[in-house]
Short mmCIF file of C-alpha atoms in Angstrom, two decimals:
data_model
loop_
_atom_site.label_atom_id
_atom_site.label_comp_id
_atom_site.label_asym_id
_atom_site.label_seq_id
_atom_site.Cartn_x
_atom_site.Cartn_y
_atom_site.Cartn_z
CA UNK A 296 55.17 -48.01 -39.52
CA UNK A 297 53.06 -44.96 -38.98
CA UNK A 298 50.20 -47.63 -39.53
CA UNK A 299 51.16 -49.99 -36.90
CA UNK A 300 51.58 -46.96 -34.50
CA UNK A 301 48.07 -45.59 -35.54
CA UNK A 302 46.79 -49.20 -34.98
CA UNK A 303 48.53 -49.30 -31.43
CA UNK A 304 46.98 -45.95 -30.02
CA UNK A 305 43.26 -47.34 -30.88
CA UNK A 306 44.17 -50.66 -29.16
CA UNK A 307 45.21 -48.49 -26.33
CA UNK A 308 42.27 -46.42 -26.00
CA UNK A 309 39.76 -49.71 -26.28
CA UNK A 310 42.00 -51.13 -23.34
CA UNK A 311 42.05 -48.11 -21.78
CA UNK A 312 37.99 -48.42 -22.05
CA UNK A 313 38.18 -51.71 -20.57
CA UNK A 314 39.81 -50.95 -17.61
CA UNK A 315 37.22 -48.22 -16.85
CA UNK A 316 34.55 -49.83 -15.19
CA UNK A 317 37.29 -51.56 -13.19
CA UNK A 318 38.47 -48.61 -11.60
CA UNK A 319 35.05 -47.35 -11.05
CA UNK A 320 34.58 -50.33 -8.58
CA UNK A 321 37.82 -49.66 -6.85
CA UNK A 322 36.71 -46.48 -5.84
CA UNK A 323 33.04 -47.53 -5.73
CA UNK A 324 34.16 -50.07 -2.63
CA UNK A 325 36.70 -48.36 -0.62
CA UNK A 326 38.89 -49.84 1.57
CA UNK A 327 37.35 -48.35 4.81
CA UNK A 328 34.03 -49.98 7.06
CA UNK A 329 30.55 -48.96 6.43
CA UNK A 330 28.39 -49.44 9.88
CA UNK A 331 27.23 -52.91 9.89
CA UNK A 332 29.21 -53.93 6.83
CA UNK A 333 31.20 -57.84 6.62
CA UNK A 334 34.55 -57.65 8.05
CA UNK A 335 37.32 -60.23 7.67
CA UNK A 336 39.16 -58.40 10.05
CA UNK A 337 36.93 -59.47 13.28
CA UNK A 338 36.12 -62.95 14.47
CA UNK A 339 32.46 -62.53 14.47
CA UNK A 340 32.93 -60.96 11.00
CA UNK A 341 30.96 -57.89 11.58
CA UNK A 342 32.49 -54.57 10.89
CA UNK A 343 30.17 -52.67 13.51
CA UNK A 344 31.81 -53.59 16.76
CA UNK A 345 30.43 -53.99 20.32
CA UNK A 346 31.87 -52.30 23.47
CA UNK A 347 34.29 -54.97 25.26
CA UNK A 348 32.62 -56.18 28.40
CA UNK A 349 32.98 -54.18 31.62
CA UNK A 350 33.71 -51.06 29.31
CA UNK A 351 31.67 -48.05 28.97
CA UNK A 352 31.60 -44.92 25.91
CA UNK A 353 31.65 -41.54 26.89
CA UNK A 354 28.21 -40.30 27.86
CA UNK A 355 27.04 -44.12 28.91
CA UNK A 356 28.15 -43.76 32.41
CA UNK A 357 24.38 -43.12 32.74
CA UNK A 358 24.45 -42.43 36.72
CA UNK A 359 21.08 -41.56 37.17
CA UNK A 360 19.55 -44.44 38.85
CA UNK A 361 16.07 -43.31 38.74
CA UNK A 362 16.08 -42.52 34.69
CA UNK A 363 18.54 -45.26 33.84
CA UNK A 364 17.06 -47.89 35.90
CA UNK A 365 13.69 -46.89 37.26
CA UNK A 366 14.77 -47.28 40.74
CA UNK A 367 14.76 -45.54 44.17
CA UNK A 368 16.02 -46.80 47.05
CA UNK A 369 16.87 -49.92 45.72
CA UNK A 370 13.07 -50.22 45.11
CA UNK A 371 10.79 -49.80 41.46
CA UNK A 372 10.20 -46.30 41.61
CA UNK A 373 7.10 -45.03 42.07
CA UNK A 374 7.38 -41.48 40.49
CA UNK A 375 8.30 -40.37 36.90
CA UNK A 376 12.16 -39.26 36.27
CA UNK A 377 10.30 -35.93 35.56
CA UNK A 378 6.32 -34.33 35.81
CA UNK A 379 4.66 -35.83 32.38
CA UNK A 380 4.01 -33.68 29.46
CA UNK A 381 1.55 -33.62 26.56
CA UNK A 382 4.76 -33.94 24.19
CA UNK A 383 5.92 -37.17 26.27
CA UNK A 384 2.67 -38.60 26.17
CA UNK A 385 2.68 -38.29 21.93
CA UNK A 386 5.91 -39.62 21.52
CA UNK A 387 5.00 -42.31 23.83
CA UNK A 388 1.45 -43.29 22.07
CA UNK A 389 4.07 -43.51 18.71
CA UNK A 390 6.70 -45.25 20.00
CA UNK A 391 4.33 -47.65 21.96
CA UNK A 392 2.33 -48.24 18.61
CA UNK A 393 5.69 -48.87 16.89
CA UNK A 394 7.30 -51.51 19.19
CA UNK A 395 4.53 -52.63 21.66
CA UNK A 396 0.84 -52.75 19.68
CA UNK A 397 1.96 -55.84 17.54
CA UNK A 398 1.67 -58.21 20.89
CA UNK A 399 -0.10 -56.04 23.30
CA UNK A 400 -3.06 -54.40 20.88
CA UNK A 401 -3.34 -51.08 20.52
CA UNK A 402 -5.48 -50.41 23.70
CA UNK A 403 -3.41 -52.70 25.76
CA UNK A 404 -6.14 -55.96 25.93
CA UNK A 405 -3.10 -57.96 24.28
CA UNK A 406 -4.74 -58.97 21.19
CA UNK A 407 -2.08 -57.78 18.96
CA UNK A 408 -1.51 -59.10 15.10
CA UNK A 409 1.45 -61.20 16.08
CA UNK A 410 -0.90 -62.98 18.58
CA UNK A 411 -3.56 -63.32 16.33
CA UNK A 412 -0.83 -65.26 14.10
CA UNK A 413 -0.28 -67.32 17.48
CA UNK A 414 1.91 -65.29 20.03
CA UNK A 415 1.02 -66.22 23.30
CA UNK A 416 -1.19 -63.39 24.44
CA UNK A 417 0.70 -61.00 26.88
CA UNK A 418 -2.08 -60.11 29.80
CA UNK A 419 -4.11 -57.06 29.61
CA UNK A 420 -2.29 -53.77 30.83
CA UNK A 421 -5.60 -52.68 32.37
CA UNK A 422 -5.31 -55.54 35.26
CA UNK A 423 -5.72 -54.33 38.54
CA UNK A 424 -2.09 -55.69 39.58
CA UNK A 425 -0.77 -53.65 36.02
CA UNK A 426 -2.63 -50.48 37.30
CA UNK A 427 -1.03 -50.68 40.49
CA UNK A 428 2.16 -51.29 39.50
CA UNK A 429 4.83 -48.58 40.09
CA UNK A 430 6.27 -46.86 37.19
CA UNK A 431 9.44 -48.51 37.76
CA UNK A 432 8.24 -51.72 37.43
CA UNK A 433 7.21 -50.98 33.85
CA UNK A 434 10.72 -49.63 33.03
CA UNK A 435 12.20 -52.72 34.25
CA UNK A 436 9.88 -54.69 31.80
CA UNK A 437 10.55 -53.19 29.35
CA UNK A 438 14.33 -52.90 29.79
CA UNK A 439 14.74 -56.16 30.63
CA UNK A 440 12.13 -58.19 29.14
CA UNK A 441 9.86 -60.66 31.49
CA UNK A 442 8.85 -64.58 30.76
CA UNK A 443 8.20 -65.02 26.60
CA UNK A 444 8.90 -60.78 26.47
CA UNK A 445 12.42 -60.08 24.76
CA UNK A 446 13.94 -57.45 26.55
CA UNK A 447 13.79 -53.85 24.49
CA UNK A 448 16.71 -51.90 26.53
CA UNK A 449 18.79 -52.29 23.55
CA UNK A 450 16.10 -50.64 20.92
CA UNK A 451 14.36 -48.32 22.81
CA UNK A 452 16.20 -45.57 24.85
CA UNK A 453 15.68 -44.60 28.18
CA UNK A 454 13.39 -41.30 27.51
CA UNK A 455 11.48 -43.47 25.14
CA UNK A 456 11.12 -46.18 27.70
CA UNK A 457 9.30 -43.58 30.07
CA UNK A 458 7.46 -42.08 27.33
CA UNK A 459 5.61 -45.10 26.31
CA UNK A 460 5.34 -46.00 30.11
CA UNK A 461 2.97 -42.38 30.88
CA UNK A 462 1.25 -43.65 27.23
CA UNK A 463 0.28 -46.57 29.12
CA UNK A 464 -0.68 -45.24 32.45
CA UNK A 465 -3.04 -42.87 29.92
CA UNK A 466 -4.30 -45.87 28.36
CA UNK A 467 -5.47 -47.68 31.83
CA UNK A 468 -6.65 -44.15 32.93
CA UNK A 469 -8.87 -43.98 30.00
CA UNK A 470 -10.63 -46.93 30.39
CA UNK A 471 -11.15 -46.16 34.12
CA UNK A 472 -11.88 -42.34 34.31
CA UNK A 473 -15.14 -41.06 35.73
CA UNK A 474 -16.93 -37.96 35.67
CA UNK A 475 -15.06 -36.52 38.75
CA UNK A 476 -12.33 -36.66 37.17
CA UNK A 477 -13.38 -34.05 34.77
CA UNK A 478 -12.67 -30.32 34.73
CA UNK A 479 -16.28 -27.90 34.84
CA UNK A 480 -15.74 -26.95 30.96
CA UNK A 481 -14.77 -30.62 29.90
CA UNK A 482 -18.18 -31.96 32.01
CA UNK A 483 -20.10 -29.08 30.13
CA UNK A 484 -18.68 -30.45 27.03
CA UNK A 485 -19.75 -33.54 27.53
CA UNK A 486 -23.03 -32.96 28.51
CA UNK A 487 -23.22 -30.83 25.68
CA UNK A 488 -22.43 -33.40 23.41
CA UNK A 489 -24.87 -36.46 25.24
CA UNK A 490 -27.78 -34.03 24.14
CA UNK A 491 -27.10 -33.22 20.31
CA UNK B 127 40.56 -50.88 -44.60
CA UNK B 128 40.82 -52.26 -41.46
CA UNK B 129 40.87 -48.64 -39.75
CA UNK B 130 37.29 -48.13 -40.24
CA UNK B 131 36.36 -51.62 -38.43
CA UNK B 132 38.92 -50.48 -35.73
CA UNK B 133 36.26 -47.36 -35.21
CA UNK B 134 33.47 -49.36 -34.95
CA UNK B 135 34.91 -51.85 -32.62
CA UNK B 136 35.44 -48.86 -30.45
CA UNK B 137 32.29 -47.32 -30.89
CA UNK B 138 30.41 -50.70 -30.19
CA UNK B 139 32.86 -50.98 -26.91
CA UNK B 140 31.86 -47.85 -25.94
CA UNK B 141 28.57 -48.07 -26.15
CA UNK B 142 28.62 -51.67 -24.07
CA UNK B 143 30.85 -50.12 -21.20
CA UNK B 144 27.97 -47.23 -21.22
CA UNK B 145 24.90 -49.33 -21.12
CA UNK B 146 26.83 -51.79 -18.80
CA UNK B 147 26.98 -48.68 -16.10
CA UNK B 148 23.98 -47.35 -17.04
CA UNK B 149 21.44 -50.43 -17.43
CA UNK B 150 19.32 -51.14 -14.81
CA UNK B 151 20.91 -54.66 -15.14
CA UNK B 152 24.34 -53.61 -13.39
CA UNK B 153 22.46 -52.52 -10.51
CA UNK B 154 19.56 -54.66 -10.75
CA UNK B 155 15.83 -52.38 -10.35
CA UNK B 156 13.59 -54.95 -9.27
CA UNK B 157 15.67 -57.97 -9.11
CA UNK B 158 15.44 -59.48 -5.65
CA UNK B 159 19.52 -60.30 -3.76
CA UNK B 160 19.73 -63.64 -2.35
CA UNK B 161 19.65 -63.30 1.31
CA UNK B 162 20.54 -65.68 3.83
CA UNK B 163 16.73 -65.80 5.10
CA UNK B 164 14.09 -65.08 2.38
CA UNK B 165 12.90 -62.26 4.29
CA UNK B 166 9.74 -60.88 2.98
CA UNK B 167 8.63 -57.19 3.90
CA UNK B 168 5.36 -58.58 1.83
CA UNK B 169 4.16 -60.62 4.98
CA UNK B 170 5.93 -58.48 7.62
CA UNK B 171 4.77 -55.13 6.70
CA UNK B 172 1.99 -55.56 4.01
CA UNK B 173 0.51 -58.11 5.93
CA UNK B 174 1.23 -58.10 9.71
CA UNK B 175 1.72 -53.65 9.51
CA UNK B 176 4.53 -53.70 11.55
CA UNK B 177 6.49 -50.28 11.37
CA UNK B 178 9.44 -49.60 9.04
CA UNK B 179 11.11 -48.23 12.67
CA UNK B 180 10.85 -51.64 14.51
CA UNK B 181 13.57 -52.89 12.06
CA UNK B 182 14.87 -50.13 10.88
CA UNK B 183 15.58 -47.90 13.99
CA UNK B 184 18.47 -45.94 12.81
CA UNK B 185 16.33 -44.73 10.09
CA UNK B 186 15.08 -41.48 11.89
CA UNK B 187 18.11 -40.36 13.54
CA UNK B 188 21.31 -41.26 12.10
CA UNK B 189 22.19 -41.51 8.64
CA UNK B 190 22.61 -45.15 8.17
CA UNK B 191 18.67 -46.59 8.64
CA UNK B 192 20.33 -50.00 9.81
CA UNK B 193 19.25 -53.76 9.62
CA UNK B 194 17.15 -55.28 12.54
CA UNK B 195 19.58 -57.39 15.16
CA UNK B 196 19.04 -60.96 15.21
CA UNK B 197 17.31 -60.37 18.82
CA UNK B 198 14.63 -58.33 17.03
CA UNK B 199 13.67 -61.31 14.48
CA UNK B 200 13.60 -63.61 17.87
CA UNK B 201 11.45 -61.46 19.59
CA UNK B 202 8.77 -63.15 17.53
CA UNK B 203 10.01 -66.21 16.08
CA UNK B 204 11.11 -67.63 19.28
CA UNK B 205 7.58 -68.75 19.66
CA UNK B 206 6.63 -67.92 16.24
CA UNK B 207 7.40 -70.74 13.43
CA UNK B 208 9.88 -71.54 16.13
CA UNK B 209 10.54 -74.70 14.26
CA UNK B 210 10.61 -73.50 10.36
CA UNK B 211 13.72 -74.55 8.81
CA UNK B 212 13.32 -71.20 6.44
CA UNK B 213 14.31 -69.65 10.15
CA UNK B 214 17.02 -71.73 11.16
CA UNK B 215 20.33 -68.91 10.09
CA UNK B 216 17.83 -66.76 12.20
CA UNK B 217 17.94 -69.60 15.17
CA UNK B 218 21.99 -70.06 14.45
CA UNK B 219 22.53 -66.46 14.45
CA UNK B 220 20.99 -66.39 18.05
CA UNK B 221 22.73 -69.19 19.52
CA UNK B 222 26.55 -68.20 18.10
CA UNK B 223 26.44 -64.64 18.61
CA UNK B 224 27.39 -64.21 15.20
CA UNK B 225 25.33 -61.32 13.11
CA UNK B 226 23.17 -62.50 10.43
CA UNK B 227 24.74 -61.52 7.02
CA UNK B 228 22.17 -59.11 5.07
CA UNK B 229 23.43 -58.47 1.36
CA UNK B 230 22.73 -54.79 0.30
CA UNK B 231 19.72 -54.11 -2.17
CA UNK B 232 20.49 -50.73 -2.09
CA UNK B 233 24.53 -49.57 -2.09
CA UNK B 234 26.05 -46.30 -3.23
CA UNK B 235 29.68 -45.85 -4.24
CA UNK B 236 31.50 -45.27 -1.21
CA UNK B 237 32.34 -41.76 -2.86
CA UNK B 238 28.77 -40.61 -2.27
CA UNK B 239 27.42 -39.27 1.00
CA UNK B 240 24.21 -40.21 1.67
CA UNK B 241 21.97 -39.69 5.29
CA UNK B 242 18.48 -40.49 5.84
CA UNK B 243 17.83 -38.40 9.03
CA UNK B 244 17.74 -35.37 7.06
CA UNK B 245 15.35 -36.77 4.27
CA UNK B 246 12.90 -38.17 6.79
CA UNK B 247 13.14 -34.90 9.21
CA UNK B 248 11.97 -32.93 5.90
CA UNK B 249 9.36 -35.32 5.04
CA UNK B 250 10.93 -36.95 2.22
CA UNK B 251 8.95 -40.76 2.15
CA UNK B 252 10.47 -44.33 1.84
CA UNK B 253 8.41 -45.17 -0.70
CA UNK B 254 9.59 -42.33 -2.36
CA UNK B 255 13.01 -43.52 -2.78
CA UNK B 256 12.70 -47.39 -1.91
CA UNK B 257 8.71 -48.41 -3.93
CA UNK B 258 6.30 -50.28 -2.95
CA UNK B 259 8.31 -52.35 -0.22
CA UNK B 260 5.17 -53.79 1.35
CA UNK B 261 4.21 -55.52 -1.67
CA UNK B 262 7.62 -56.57 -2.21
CA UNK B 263 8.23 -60.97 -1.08
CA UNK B 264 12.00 -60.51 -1.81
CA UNK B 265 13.64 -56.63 -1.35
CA UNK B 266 14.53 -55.27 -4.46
CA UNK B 267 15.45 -52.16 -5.37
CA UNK B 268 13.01 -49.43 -6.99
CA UNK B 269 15.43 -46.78 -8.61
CA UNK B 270 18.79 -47.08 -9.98
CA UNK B 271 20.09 -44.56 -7.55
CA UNK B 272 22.28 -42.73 -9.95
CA UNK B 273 23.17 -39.50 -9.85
CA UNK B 274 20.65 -37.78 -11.83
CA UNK B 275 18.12 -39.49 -9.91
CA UNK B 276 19.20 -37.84 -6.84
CA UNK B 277 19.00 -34.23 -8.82
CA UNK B 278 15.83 -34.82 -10.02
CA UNK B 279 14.22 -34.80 -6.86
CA UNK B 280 17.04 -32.26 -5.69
CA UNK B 281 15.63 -29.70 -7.98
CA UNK B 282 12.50 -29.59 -6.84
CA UNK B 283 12.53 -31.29 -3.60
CA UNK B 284 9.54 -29.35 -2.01
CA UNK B 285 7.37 -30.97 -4.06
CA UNK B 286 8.37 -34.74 -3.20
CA UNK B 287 7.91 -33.88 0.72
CA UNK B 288 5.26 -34.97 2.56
CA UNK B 289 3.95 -34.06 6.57
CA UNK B 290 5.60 -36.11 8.88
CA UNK B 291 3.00 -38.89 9.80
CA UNK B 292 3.21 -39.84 6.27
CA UNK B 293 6.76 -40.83 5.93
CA UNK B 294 6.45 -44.33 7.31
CA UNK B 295 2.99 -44.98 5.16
CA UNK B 296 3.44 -47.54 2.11
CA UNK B 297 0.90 -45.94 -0.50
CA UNK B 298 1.40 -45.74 -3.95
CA UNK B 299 2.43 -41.76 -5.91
CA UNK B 300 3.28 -39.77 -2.71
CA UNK B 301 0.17 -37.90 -1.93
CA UNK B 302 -0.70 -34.47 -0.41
CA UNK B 303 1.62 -31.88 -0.79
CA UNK B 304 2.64 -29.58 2.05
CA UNK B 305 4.33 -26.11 1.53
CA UNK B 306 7.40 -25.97 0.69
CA UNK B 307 10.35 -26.62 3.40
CA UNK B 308 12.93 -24.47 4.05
CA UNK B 309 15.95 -25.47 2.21
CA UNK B 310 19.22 -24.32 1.73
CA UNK B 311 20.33 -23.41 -2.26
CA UNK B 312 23.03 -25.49 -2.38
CA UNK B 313 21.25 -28.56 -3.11
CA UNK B 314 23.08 -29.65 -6.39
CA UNK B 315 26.29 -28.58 -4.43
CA UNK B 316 28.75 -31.42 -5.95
CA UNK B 317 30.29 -31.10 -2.45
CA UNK B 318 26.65 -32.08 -0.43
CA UNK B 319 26.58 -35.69 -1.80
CA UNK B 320 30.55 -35.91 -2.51
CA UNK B 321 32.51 -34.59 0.90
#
């Protein structure tokens, strides 16, 4: 008997092991949603959920017509939300690099890697029309995407959106600056350098 | 007689459940996941050099880094290999509405808190944590993501930072040091990773 009994608790114990792991994945998958994660719960099967039309979150009221839109007056506007830093124009040189230089080439010619591979090439940002465009215009572009151009409103926010947008008015600048536009110290400069 | 058996039996069970948790076979270092589209960061990222960001835009300021939307693959392959069949879930995805269906490579019990905000803020690299993804065709995972993993690098964490143009940058042992960050003590705090 006290054999048997002795036997039993070991049996136990092995089962006991057994069961182990199983419990580990019980707690390892929870029952609650991780962002993006399958969902038999929703039709489309997505646990990350999108706002129901005509509805708006907290914060996304997003009044501001000039900095939401690029408008003023019902027109593209032709002034920055706000006066452009040095800061802006860094994040906007990254975040244009990030999501723009694939197609449009890191100066802006539109010889990008995905149109090497056989994009159709986007036209040069340093057109005359392009350099003349409004600021605006640009935001609308990019928010909304133009001819083969996906729209990016949805990956890039707003302040990002008018970053990369004084990145590219640097970019046309720089290929069209003269010497007046130089300070006395920065002409010095150069002249300094021309004669090394 | 047959006690001694019993023992072993146990012993041997033991030792299976323990290299079944801790093998790299249960969670599969290195072994690519099946995916709906064979995906490869290889030709996307080695190749083309598109940024870990374009894809991956959570990655900087939220802690989940997030999987691309199907409008982000058709940004390119509308014109791109517009035709490949390898594409067509991609090409489905757009017309239903209905999200492509990425497995996870890389998944922590839901009992451990993870965000990668904070580790890219401090200059903590992907490649650090996730390898050599731009040589990778399929994603697979590079470290078994247990927990001593995590507290090996938690111990010394000012060593495995880097400056903060370098945390995007696929190249192989993490190079340059910078000084040490600023970090708090309570790093191996069982309550950071388990809240």
């Amino acid at each position: 008997m006290r054999q048997v009994a002795r036997i039993l608790r070991v049996v136990f114990f092995m089962a006991s092991l057994m069961v182990f792991p199983c419990c580990r994945r019980d707690l390892a998958d929870q029952q609650h949603h991780e962002p993006m994660e399958a969902s038999s719960v929703f039709p489309d099967g997505s646990a990350s959920r999108t706002p129901p039309e005509h509805t708006l979150a907290r914060g996304q009221l997003h009044e501001d017509v000039l900095f939401y839109q690029g408008k003023m007056g019902g027109d593209h506007a032709a002034v920055f939300p706000a006066p452009v830093t040095r800061a802006q124009l860094e994040r906007g040189r990254e975040r244009y690099d990030i999501f723009c230089s694939v197609c449009h080439g890191s100066a802006g010619v539109g010889d990008g890697i995905v149109v090497q591979r056989g994009f159709p090439p986007p036209p040069s940002l340093h057109l005359d029309r392009l350099r003349d465009a409004p600021p605006g215009y640009f935001f609308e572009v990019i928010t909304q995407g133009r001819g083969l151009m996906y729209p990016y409103g949805s990956r890039v926010e707003a302040a990002d959106r008018w970053a990369i947008i004084a990145y590219i008015r640097a970019l046309q600048l720089s290929r069209h600056a003269t010497l007046a536009d130089l300070n006395a110290e920065q002409r010095k400069k150069l002249e300094d350098s021309a004669h090394e | 007689m047959a006690l001694p058996a019993l023992v072993l039996g146990v012993a041997a069970l033991a030792w299976a459940a323990h290299a079944a948790l801790f093998s790299p076979y249960a969670t599969v270092v290195g072994v690519p996941v099946d995916q709906p589209v064979p995906f490869s960061h290889q030709h996307h990222v080695g190749e083309l050099g598109i940024d870990c960001r374009y894809c991956h835009g959570g990655v900087e300021t939220s802690g989940f880094a997030g999987f691309p939307a199907t409008e982000t693959c058709m940004t390119c392959h509308s014109q791109i290999w517009r035709d490949a069949p390898m594409l067509e879930p991609v090409r489905q995805s757009w017309a239903t509405g209905k999200p492509l269906r990425w497995k996870r490579v890389n998944d922590l019990p839901d009992y451990v808190y993870f965000d990668h905000s904070i580790h890219v803020q401090k200059g903590v690299a992907c490649v650090s944590c996730h390898g050599r993804v731009d040589q990778m065709p399929l994603t697979a995972k590079a470290h078994d993501l247990h927990m001593r993993w995590c507290l090996d690098c938690h111990r010394t964490p000012d060593h495995r930072t880097q400056p903060s143009d370098q945390v995007f940058v696929m190249s192989d042992p993490p190079p340059a040091k910078q000084a040490p960050t600023a970090h708090g003590t309570r790093m191996e705090d069982c309550s950071l990773c388990h809240r």
